[in-house]
Every structure is written in C-alpha cells, then in structure tokens.
C-alpha cells in the first residue's frame, strides 16, 4: 500500500508522482487530488499503465485507488 | 496563464487603442496575431514582439538558443526579418556566472545567426531562471503575413514536426530517451527564417507559428481570423521521435489541460483517433514550426523548394468553407 498526496500539485508533477508510485509497484496505490482535471489525468495515465482505477469523491477532493489489472 | 484567462484580462485593454486613433498600427490588440506591426512609411513596417520562459532543457547554452529562436519566431511568422534584439533576464542571485554566460551566449549566437544584432537588455533577480528576447523586426507593409488570409481550397502545411512539449515534459520526469531529447533540441533551436522565406516565395496566404496554444489552438486562431474551417489529416501529422510514446505514458504538461478546455469545444475528432493523440495536439510547443495556408496551385512547387533547401515540409490538411477544426 502506498499513498501519493498530490493535492495542491498541477500537471505534470502529480502525474509524474503517481507514475513513479506505479513503477515502484507497491499496490494498491492511493492518489489524492483536488481537481477534476487532475483526477482525469491520473486516471487516464494509470489506465494506460495497466492499472484499474476506482474513484472516491470526498467533497472537492478525490481519492483514486490504483490496483494492478 | 491559460488562453481563456489571458483573453479575459486583455479584453478591457482593447478599447483603449482604437484603430482610428492609431491608423499606423497595422496589427495590435484588436486581433490575436503573432506580433505587433506598426507602419513607419509606405515601404517599412516595424514588427515588435517578446517572449521569455523558464528553462526547457538542462544545457544552459541550448536553453538560451531555444529561447532566442522562439522569441524571434514571431517576426518570421509575420513575414519579417530580425533587426534588433534585447535580452530579458530573470536569474537567481546564486546562479553561477558561467551558467548565465552560457545562456546569454546561446541567445546571442542565435540572434547573430538570424542576421540581427543583440543590443542590450534588462536583468532582475528571480528565484526561477527566466530568459528571452524583446525583438524588433522589419517587413514591407505589403508583405506582412497574418493568420487571416487562408481561403477555402488552400492546403495546410507544417514546417517542423510536433511534440517538443511532451518530450521536454518527459525529460523533466526522467522518462525520456536522451536521443529523443536531442532531437527536440535540434528542432527548437532551428530558426523559422528559411521556412518563412520559402513560404513567401510560394505565395502563402496565411501563416502562424506553433507555440504555447499547441497546433489546435493556433490553427483555431487561423480558422477564425480567416473565416474558414480547417481540416487536418491525422495520418499526415508529423511527430518527433518519442512524442507519441510519451503521450501513451500520459506525460502531458499542465498547459495541455488548459488548451483542451478552452479550444476543445471548437475541435471535432473523427472516431478512432486515440485519446493520447488528441491530447498531444493540445500540448504546448516551444519554438515550433510554421503552420501555412498555401494556394493549392503552389503546393507542388513548395514541396520541391523546401526539399531543395533541406527543410521539413509536411502537407497536413486543407481549408474549406465553414468554421472550427476537424481532425480526420
């Protein structure tokens, strides 16, 4: 289990952090973001990288759970 | 700043400089073009433009050269030649003087290559390095190129491949192959001078350079200024080595999102175009090539002329009646 707190970060930093966590391979990975754009970018990158993505909405923020497909 | 926010803050300024009070201002805030143009006499118009940015590559010389080529590109996109340039510098106090010297050398040598003179500049302290140029160019008032001249039936061409934005972003994430980065640097350092001259000789109708608003943003400006619809053939779009691979890895810079949300509603994509290619076409370019609208009769001659000059030239689509953009 790994957590990436990408709240307050913008592209590409947050995608890069999430990508590094995927490469490190400690699944499941929880990624915290604070915008719809960030959520979509992490989700699309993770799906491209072969992960399944579950999204939880928490007010204005989102938690994405990435698991290996 | 994204295109939408920029348009909003500029809007109140437009009414302050009405054309009837400034008849010699041929291109100003009223229209979004590449640079300002002021008519001095029947034979001479002055082009003014400036651009600066934070480092896009690690090597200071290359950074300076790229920033200079990018700043001067707007002069070429307006059909002019570079005359004078001034440095715009923001450097941290602890940045080594040998690094600053290399950045400035890269800029100065690129101005010299352009046939212009570097004549001064201004420096401030800044926690993040910034470098660029304020550039003065000259053009005959009847040879000014704008985004507004494309006509239905024109062919569209690009003079550099796309993709430097995603490659430099991948490099910042340590995810880029050095050979791909080297290719992007060569592309960014290349002046648009020869391309603009060859385009003029081919009777170009409209011209712009591809920079921060990406292919689609700059193409939309051309479509709207010209009152035409632009159709791009996705299969013909040229990309630098590595660009589509990093797009598959979703290594897009923040500007991609801003461009997509602002320009996206005016762009149609045919079914089957991969999501990452769509994003790539919204990804900012640095010191990109020219987008040209050429009369169809001169297309063949333009292909030959660019080829003879050893310059890239890709026919990528056409203009037609209507509005907006379609990627097919």
Tab-separated table of C-alpha atoms in Angstrom:
chain	number	residue	atom	x	y	z
A	1	UNK	CA	0.000	0.000	0.000
A	2	UNK	CA	1.372	3.405	-0.991
A	3	UNK	CA	-0.165	6.868	-0.779
A	4	UNK	CA	0.589	9.778	-3.097
A	5	UNK	CA	-0.722	13.081	-1.808
A	6	UNK	CA	-0.886	15.163	-4.969
A	7	UNK	CA	-3.258	17.779	-3.596
A	8	UNK	CA	-2.069	21.257	-4.471
A	9	UNK	CA	0.092	19.960	-7.319
A	10	UNK	CA	-0.592	20.508	-11.006
A	11	UNK	CA	0.310	18.687	-14.219
A	12	UNK	CA	2.745	17.220	-14.908
A	13	UNK	CA	4.105	16.865	-11.340
A	14	UNK	CA	1.146	14.959	-9.958
A	15	UNK	CA	1.073	12.545	-12.895
A	16	UNK	CA	4.824	12.030	-12.570
A	17	UNK	CA	4.493	11.226	-8.841
A	18	UNK	CA	1.669	8.766	-9.473
A	19	UNK	CA	3.636	7.217	-12.307
A	20	UNK	CA	6.689	6.723	-10.075
A	21	UNK	CA	4.490	5.017	-7.480
A	22	UNK	CA	3.188	2.648	-10.163
A	23	UNK	CA	6.759	1.885	-11.238
A	24	UNK	CA	7.692	1.188	-7.593
A	25	UNK	CA	4.876	-1.359	-7.635
A	26	UNK	CA	3.502	-1.087	-4.083
A	27	UNK	CA	-0.119	-1.786	-4.955
A	28	UNK	CA	-2.740	-0.778	-4.082
A	29	UNK	CA	-1.794	2.893	-4.552
A	30	UNK	CA	-3.982	5.671	-3.225
A	31	UNK	CA	-3.639	9.018	-5.034
A	32	UNK	CA	-5.201	12.148	-3.534
A	33	UNK	CA	-6.002	15.009	-5.919
A	34	UNK	CA	-8.032	18.198	-5.658
A	35	UNK	CA	-9.387	18.892	-9.131
A	36	UNK	CA	-11.378	17.146	-11.820
A	37	UNK	CA	-8.580	17.765	-14.332
A	38	UNK	CA	-6.022	16.150	-12.015
A	39	UNK	CA	-8.372	13.215	-11.372
A	40	UNK	CA	-8.832	12.626	-15.104
A	41	UNK	CA	-5.127	12.870	-15.876
A	42	UNK	CA	-4.140	10.415	-13.148
A	43	UNK	CA	-6.978	8.075	-14.122
A	44	UNK	CA	-6.042	8.058	-17.823
A	45	UNK	CA	-2.327	7.691	-17.143
A	46	UNK	CA	-2.930	4.811	-14.699
A	47	UNK	CA	-5.256	3.012	-17.111
A	48	UNK	CA	-2.639	3.390	-19.850
A	49	UNK	CA	-0.081	1.920	-17.437
A	50	UNK	CA	-2.271	-1.172	-16.969
A	51	UNK	CA	-3.986	-0.305	-13.686
A	52	UNK	CA	-7.618	-0.484	-12.630
A	53	UNK	CA	-8.801	2.767	-11.090
A	54	UNK	CA	-11.544	3.305	-8.506
A	55	UNK	CA	-12.516	6.889	-7.694
A	56	UNK	CA	-13.919	8.155	-4.378
A	57	UNK	CA	-15.254	11.668	-4.213
A	58	UNK	CA	-14.656	13.478	-0.910
A	59	UNK	CA	-16.136	16.960	-1.188
A	60	UNK	CA	-13.897	18.925	-3.559
A	61	UNK	CA	-11.215	16.273	-3.425
A	62	UNK	CA	-10.814	12.833	-4.930
A	63	UNK	CA	-9.126	9.669	-3.846
A	64	UNK	CA	-8.100	7.272	-6.613
A	65	UNK	CA	-7.252	3.703	-5.779
A	66	UNK	CA	-4.951	2.083	-8.310
A	67	UNK	CA	-4.654	-1.681	-8.499
A	68	UNK	CA	-2.753	-3.883	-10.937
A	69	UNK	CA	-5.126	-5.278	-13.563
B	1	UNK	CA	-1.629	31.701	-17.880
B	2	UNK	CA	-4.157	29.761	-19.944
B	3	UNK	CA	-5.704	31.155	-23.125
B	4	UNK	CA	-9.093	31.767	-21.527
B	5	UNK	CA	-7.732	33.781	-18.586
B	6	UNK	CA	-5.457	35.716	-20.941
B	7	UNK	CA	-8.325	36.659	-23.261
B	8	UNK	CA	-10.306	37.856	-20.260
B	9	UNK	CA	-7.653	40.168	-18.811
B	10	UNK	CA	-6.775	41.607	-22.235
B	11	UNK	CA	-10.373	42.424	-23.176
B	12	UNK	CA	-10.599	45.733	-21.248
B	13	UNK	CA	-7.358	46.976	-22.888
B	14	UNK	CA	-8.610	46.545	-26.434
B	15	UNK	CA	-10.953	49.535	-26.456
B	16	UNK	CA	-8.189	51.830	-25.202
B	17	UNK	CA	-6.331	51.860	-28.528
B	18	UNK	CA	-8.962	52.256	-31.261
B	19	UNK	CA	-7.710	51.837	-34.852
B	20	UNK	CA	-8.948	55.307	-35.889
B	21	UNK	CA	-6.611	56.890	-33.337
B	22	UNK	CA	-3.712	54.615	-34.268
B	23	UNK	CA	-4.046	54.169	-38.035
B	24	UNK	CA	-0.413	53.151	-38.399
B	25	UNK	CA	-0.838	50.231	-36.007
B	26	UNK	CA	-1.459	47.517	-38.586
B	27	UNK	CA	-1.600	44.616	-36.111
B	28	UNK	CA	-2.329	45.262	-32.438
B	29	UNK	CA	-4.525	44.108	-29.586
B	30	UNK	CA	-7.687	44.127	-31.714
B	31	UNK	CA	-6.699	40.839	-33.284
B	32	UNK	CA	-4.757	37.972	-31.820
B	33	UNK	CA	-1.731	37.607	-34.064
B	34	UNK	CA	1.898	36.686	-33.549
B	35	UNK	CA	3.369	40.172	-33.098
B	36	UNK	CA	2.552	43.870	-33.241
B	37	UNK	CA	3.144	45.658	-36.563
B	38	UNK	CA	3.487	49.435	-36.956
B	39	UNK	CA	3.693	51.143	-40.335
B	40	UNK	CA	6.533	53.682	-40.434
B	41	UNK	CA	6.279	54.539	-44.137
B	42	UNK	CA	4.882	53.077	-47.338
B	43	UNK	CA	7.974	50.882	-47.555
B	44	UNK	CA	8.693	49.971	-43.946
B	45	UNK	CA	6.707	48.454	-41.108
B	46	UNK	CA	8.243	47.600	-37.752
B	47	UNK	CA	7.416	44.307	-36.027
B	48	UNK	CA	7.696	44.147	-32.232
B	49	UNK	CA	7.444	41.026	-30.134
B	50	UNK	CA	8.837	39.498	-26.956
B	51	UNK	CA	8.917	36.115	-25.337
B	52	UNK	CA	10.699	34.556	-22.366
B	53	UNK	CA	10.319	31.418	-20.292
B	54	UNK	CA	11.813	29.162	-17.632
B	55	UNK	CA	14.378	26.529	-18.691
B	56	UNK	CA	13.026	23.861	-21.027
B	57	UNK	CA	16.261	21.864	-21.243
B	58	UNK	CA	19.220	21.236	-18.897
B	59	UNK	CA	22.030	22.709	-21.006
B	60	UNK	CA	22.275	26.488	-20.463
B	61	UNK	CA	23.560	27.225	-23.974
B	62	UNK	CA	20.720	25.271	-25.574
B	63	UNK	CA	18.214	26.991	-23.276
B	64	UNK	CA	19.436	30.419	-24.409
B	65	UNK	CA	19.438	29.415	-28.066
B	66	UNK	CA	15.929	27.945	-27.864
B	67	UNK	CA	14.517	30.967	-26.026
B	68	UNK	CA	16.003	33.260	-28.674
B	69	UNK	CA	14.758	31.182	-31.624
B	70	UNK	CA	11.316	31.064	-30.015
B	71	UNK	CA	11.197	34.837	-29.437
B	72	UNK	CA	12.329	35.656	-32.979
B	73	UNK	CA	9.876	33.182	-34.486
B	74	UNK	CA	7.017	35.683	-34.192
B	75	UNK	CA	8.887	38.068	-36.509
B	76	UNK	CA	9.189	35.321	-39.126
B	77	UNK	CA	5.543	34.348	-38.672
B	78	UNK	CA	4.646	37.947	-39.619
B	79	UNK	CA	6.828	37.785	-42.751
B	80	UNK	CA	9.682	39.948	-41.445
B	81	UNK	CA	13.407	39.838	-40.769
B	82	UNK	CA	15.005	40.334	-37.362
B	83	UNK	CA	16.833	43.644	-36.914
B	84	UNK	CA	17.439	44.154	-33.185
B	85	UNK	CA	17.043	42.090	-30.045
B	86	UNK	CA	17.295	42.883	-26.319
B	87	UNK	CA	17.812	40.317	-23.571
B	88	UNK	CA	15.101	39.784	-20.942
B	89	UNK	CA	16.662	38.052	-17.932
B	90	UNK	CA	15.496	36.908	-14.518
B	91	UNK	CA	18.210	34.990	-12.658
B	92	UNK	CA	18.598	33.740	-9.073
B	93	UNK	CA	21.451	35.555	-7.286
B	94	UNK	CA	23.220	32.260	-6.636
B	95	UNK	CA	23.123	31.064	-10.236
B	96	UNK	CA	26.753	30.749	-11.316
B	97	UNK	CA	28.040	33.450	-13.638
B	98	UNK	CA	29.401	30.772	-16.007
B	99	UNK	CA	25.862	29.406	-16.404
B	100	UNK	CA	24.435	32.871	-17.053
B	101	UNK	CA	27.209	33.481	-19.580
B	102	UNK	CA	26.297	30.284	-21.438
B	103	UNK	CA	22.582	31.172	-21.551
B	104	UNK	CA	23.416	34.616	-22.939
B	105	UNK	CA	25.912	33.173	-25.431
B	106	UNK	CA	23.258	30.770	-26.720
B	107	UNK	CA	20.845	33.655	-27.192
B	108	UNK	CA	23.392	35.990	-28.778
B	109	UNK	CA	24.717	33.434	-31.256
B	110	UNK	CA	21.166	32.646	-32.338
B	111	UNK	CA	20.411	36.360	-32.893
B	112	UNK	CA	23.596	36.592	-34.958
B	113	UNK	CA	22.544	33.541	-36.984
B	114	UNK	CA	19.258	35.359	-37.660
B	115	UNK	CA	21.165	38.326	-39.085
B	116	UNK	CA	20.099	40.607	-36.246
B	117	UNK	CA	22.054	42.498	-33.600
B	118	UNK	CA	21.792	41.947	-29.874
B	119	UNK	CA	21.898	45.461	-28.464
B	120	UNK	CA	21.179	45.372	-24.732
B	121	UNK	CA	18.768	44.043	-22.180
B	122	UNK	CA	17.490	44.089	-18.634
B	123	UNK	CA	18.036	41.705	-15.710
B	124	UNK	CA	16.119	41.219	-12.471
B	125	UNK	CA	16.573	38.790	-9.598
B	126	UNK	CA	14.181	35.897	-9.802
B	127	UNK	CA	14.128	32.637	-7.799
B	128	UNK	CA	13.447	30.735	-11.022
B	129	UNK	CA	15.616	31.491	-14.086
B	130	UNK	CA	13.864	33.187	-16.975
B	131	UNK	CA	15.318	34.202	-20.308
B	132	UNK	CA	14.075	35.523	-23.607
B	133	UNK	CA	14.208	38.434	-26.000
B	134	UNK	CA	12.373	41.558	-26.967
B	135	UNK	CA	12.714	41.616	-30.735
B	136	UNK	CA	12.318	44.267	-33.410
B	137	UNK	CA	11.853	43.147	-36.976
B	138	UNK	CA	11.094	44.873	-40.248
B	139	UNK	CA	8.830	43.986	-43.132
B	140	UNK	CA	7.462	45.683	-46.232
B	141	UNK	CA	3.868	46.621	-45.362
B	142	UNK	CA	2.601	44.705	-48.394
B	143	UNK	CA	4.432	41.537	-47.387
B	144	UNK	CA	3.040	41.187	-43.874
B	145	UNK	CA	1.861	37.659	-43.152
B	146	UNK	CA	-1.060	37.197	-40.788
B	147	UNK	CA	-3.310	34.402	-39.603
B	148	UNK	CA	-6.186	35.970	-41.507
B	149	UNK	CA	-5.568	35.118	-45.157
B	150	UNK	CA	-6.468	31.435	-45.507
B	151	UNK	CA	-9.079	30.706	-48.218
B	152	UNK	CA	-11.256	27.685	-48.901
B	153	UNK	CA	-9.270	25.227	-51.004
B	154	UNK	CA	-5.897	26.205	-49.535
B	155	UNK	CA	-3.610	23.412	-48.471
B	156	UNK	CA	-2.207	23.388	-44.915
B	157	UNK	CA	1.420	22.595	-44.229
B	158	UNK	CA	3.720	22.329	-41.215
B	159	UNK	CA	7.451	23.108	-41.334
B	160	UNK	CA	8.536	21.268	-38.166
B	161	UNK	CA	7.284	18.047	-36.574
B	162	UNK	CA	5.175	18.324	-33.415
B	163	UNK	CA	5.979	17.012	-29.956
B	164	UNK	CA	8.687	19.085	-28.263
B	165	UNK	CA	6.322	19.937	-25.393
B	166	UNK	CA	5.687	16.362	-24.393
B	167	UNK	CA	9.332	15.351	-24.898
B	168	UNK	CA	10.640	18.128	-22.615
B	169	UNK	CA	7.990	17.227	-20.026
B	170	UNK	CA	9.008	13.562	-20.196
B	171	UNK	CA	12.621	14.674	-19.754
B	172	UNK	CA	11.659	16.531	-16.559
B	173	UNK	CA	10.119	13.270	-15.311
B	174	UNK	CA	13.374	11.411	-16.155
B	175	UNK	CA	11.292	9.339	-18.552
B	176	UNK	CA	12.762	10.485	-21.859
B	177	UNK	CA	15.347	8.793	-24.052
B	178	UNK	CA	18.314	11.219	-24.438
B	179	UNK	CA	18.212	10.714	-28.218
B	180	UNK	CA	14.610	11.940	-28.301
B	181	UNK	CA	15.528	14.979	-26.197
B	182	UNK	CA	18.435	15.729	-28.544
B	183	UNK	CA	16.045	15.603	-31.493
B	184	UNK	CA	13.663	18.004	-29.790
B	185	UNK	CA	16.532	20.419	-29.007
B	186	UNK	CA	17.674	20.486	-32.656
B	187	UNK	CA	14.089	21.214	-33.696
B	188	UNK	CA	13.614	24.012	-31.129
B	189	UNK	CA	16.918	25.723	-31.991
B	190	UNK	CA	16.083	25.851	-35.677
B	191	UNK	CA	15.030	29.322	-36.833
B	192	UNK	CA	11.806	29.723	-38.786
B	193	UNK	CA	13.614	32.158	-41.080
B	194	UNK	CA	14.134	29.866	-44.087
B	195	UNK	CA	10.659	28.406	-43.730
B	196	UNK	CA	9.069	31.872	-43.777
B	197	UNK	CA	11.104	32.937	-46.808
B	198	UNK	CA	10.208	29.769	-48.735
B	199	UNK	CA	6.565	30.225	-47.756
B	200	UNK	CA	6.600	33.813	-49.069
B	201	UNK	CA	8.092	32.581	-52.344
B	202	UNK	CA	5.278	30.034	-52.573
B	203	UNK	CA	2.661	32.794	-52.271
B	204	UNK	CA	1.491	31.839	-48.773
B	205	UNK	CA	-1.961	33.150	-47.819
B	206	UNK	CA	-1.775	32.791	-44.028
B	207	UNK	CA	0.943	31.910	-41.544
B	208	UNK	CA	1.419	31.438	-37.812
B	209	UNK	CA	3.939	29.720	-35.590
B	210	UNK	CA	3.043	26.819	-33.334
B	211	UNK	CA	3.876	27.611	-29.707
B	212	UNK	CA	2.018	27.650	-26.381
B	213	UNK	CA	-1.524	27.195	-27.676
B	214	UNK	CA	-0.450	23.990	-29.486
B	215	UNK	CA	-1.313	23.025	-33.045
B	216	UNK	CA	-5.051	23.151	-32.408
B	217	UNK	CA	-5.104	26.497	-30.586
B	218	UNK	CA	-3.015	28.269	-33.200
B	219	UNK	CA	-4.924	26.587	-36.035
B	220	UNK	CA	-8.199	27.758	-34.481
B	221	UNK	CA	-6.907	31.326	-34.441
B	222	UNK	CA	-6.100	30.981	-38.139
B	223	UNK	CA	-9.519	29.472	-38.881
B	224	UNK	CA	-11.348	32.232	-37.027
B	225	UNK	CA	-9.283	35.104	-38.368
B	226	UNK	CA	-9.632	33.751	-41.907
B	227	UNK	CA	-13.293	32.774	-41.682
B	228	UNK	CA	-12.652	29.207	-42.819
B	229	UNK	CA	-12.775	25.678	-41.456
B	230	UNK	CA	-9.504	23.751	-41.250
B	231	UNK	CA	-9.353	20.005	-41.751
B	232	UNK	CA	-6.280	18.063	-40.684
B	233	UNK	CA	-5.472	14.556	-41.816
B	234	UNK	CA	-4.370	12.814	-38.614
B	235	UNK	CA	-2.296	10.242	-40.553
B	236	UNK	CA	-0.213	13.016	-42.120
B	237	UNK	CA	0.687	14.910	-38.937
B	238	UNK	CA	4.454	14.676	-38.299
B	239	UNK	CA	5.712	13.902	-34.789
B	240	UNK	CA	9.232	13.899	-33.366
B	241	UNK	CA	10.638	10.535	-32.303
B	242	UNK	CA	9.312	9.595	-28.878
B	243	UNK	CA	6.403	12.050	-28.813
B	244	UNK	CA	3.611	9.531	-29.277
B	245	UNK	CA	5.276	7.076	-26.881
B	246	UNK	CA	5.404	9.664	-24.064
B	247	UNK	CA	1.816	10.619	-24.880
B	248	UNK	CA	0.870	6.978	-24.303
B	249	UNK	CA	2.556	7.317	-20.895
B	250	UNK	CA	0.344	10.375	-20.307
B	251	UNK	CA	3.273	12.716	-19.548
B	252	UNK	CA	1.392	15.857	-20.526
B	253	UNK	CA	2.304	19.290	-19.151
B	254	UNK	CA	-0.296	21.451	-17.401
B	255	UNK	CA	-0.794	23.592	-20.496
B	256	UNK	CA	-2.387	20.636	-22.273
B	257	UNK	CA	-5.363	20.694	-19.893
B	258	UNK	CA	-5.805	24.466	-20.220
B	259	UNK	CA	-5.648	24.357	-24.017
B	260	UNK	CA	-8.042	21.424	-24.220
B	261	UNK	CA	-10.659	23.043	-22.027
B	262	UNK	CA	-10.529	26.354	-23.933
B	263	UNK	CA	-10.111	25.206	-27.554
B	264	UNK	CA	-11.606	21.712	-27.289
B	265	UNK	CA	-15.261	22.685	-27.870
B	266	UNK	CA	-14.370	24.050	-31.334
B	267	UNK	CA	-12.486	20.928	-32.453
B	268	UNK	CA	-14.092	17.777	-33.863
B	269	UNK	CA	-12.245	14.474	-33.952
B	270	UNK	CA	-13.164	11.553	-36.157
B	271	UNK	CA	-13.908	8.307	-34.342
B	272	UNK	CA	-10.893	6.085	-33.811
B	273	UNK	CA	-8.301	8.772	-33.095
B	274	UNK	CA	-6.592	7.662	-29.869
B	275	UNK	CA	-7.199	9.772	-26.763
B	276	UNK	CA	-3.484	10.421	-26.257
B	277	UNK	CA	-3.094	11.771	-29.809
B	278	UNK	CA	-5.956	14.193	-29.191
B	279	UNK	CA	-4.192	15.365	-26.024
B	280	UNK	CA	-0.899	15.642	-27.884
B	281	UNK	CA	-2.460	18.079	-30.372
B	282	UNK	CA	-3.464	20.309	-27.420
B	283	UNK	CA	0.045	20.134	-25.905
B	284	UNK	CA	2.065	23.394	-25.949
B	285	UNK	CA	5.035	23.514	-28.293
B	286	UNK	CA	8.170	25.602	-27.759
B	287	UNK	CA	9.802	27.201	-30.794
B	288	UNK	CA	7.543	25.147	-33.033
B	289	UNK	CA	7.348	25.396	-36.797
B	290	UNK	CA	5.057	27.404	-39.029
B	291	UNK	CA	1.520	26.471	-39.958
B	292	UNK	CA	0.984	27.654	-43.535
B	293	UNK	CA	-2.090	28.028	-45.715
B	294	UNK	CA	-0.939	27.889	-49.332
B	295	UNK	CA	-2.760	28.166	-52.643
B	296	UNK	CA	-3.201	24.625	-53.978
B	297	UNK	CA	-1.519	25.518	-57.288
B	298	UNK	CA	1.750	26.247	-55.482
B	299	UNK	CA	1.769	23.127	-53.305
B	300	UNK	CA	3.976	21.071	-55.582
B	301	UNK	CA	6.498	23.869	-56.054
B	302	UNK	CA	6.578	24.424	-52.278
B	303	UNK	CA	7.327	20.732	-51.675
B	304	UNK	CA	10.231	20.957	-54.145
B	305	UNK	CA	11.554	24.247	-52.730
B	306	UNK	CA	11.545	23.095	-49.100
B	307	UNK	CA	13.101	19.793	-50.105
B	308	UNK	CA	15.850	21.539	-52.114
B	309	UNK	CA	16.603	23.719	-49.063
B	310	UNK	CA	16.812	20.620	-46.842
B	311	UNK	CA	13.875	21.875	-44.825
B	312	UNK	CA	10.999	19.844	-43.416
B	313	UNK	CA	7.600	20.382	-45.050
B	314	UNK	CA	4.512	18.300	-44.459
B	315	UNK	CA	1.159	18.791	-46.157
B	316	UNK	CA	-1.294	18.048	-43.359
B	317	UNK	CA	-4.745	19.207	-44.447
B	318	UNK	CA	-6.821	21.808	-46.198
B	319	UNK	CA	-9.058	24.821	-45.631
B	320	UNK	CA	-12.752	24.866	-46.585
B	321	UNK	CA	-15.944	26.838	-46.089
B	322	UNK	CA	-17.242	26.773	-42.533
B	323	UNK	CA	-15.686	27.242	-39.113
B	324	UNK	CA	-13.760	25.359	-36.465
B	325	UNK	CA	-11.407	22.443	-36.923
B	326	UNK	CA	-11.807	18.818	-37.814
B	327	UNK	CA	-9.177	16.131	-37.301
B	328	UNK	CA	-9.988	13.239	-39.603
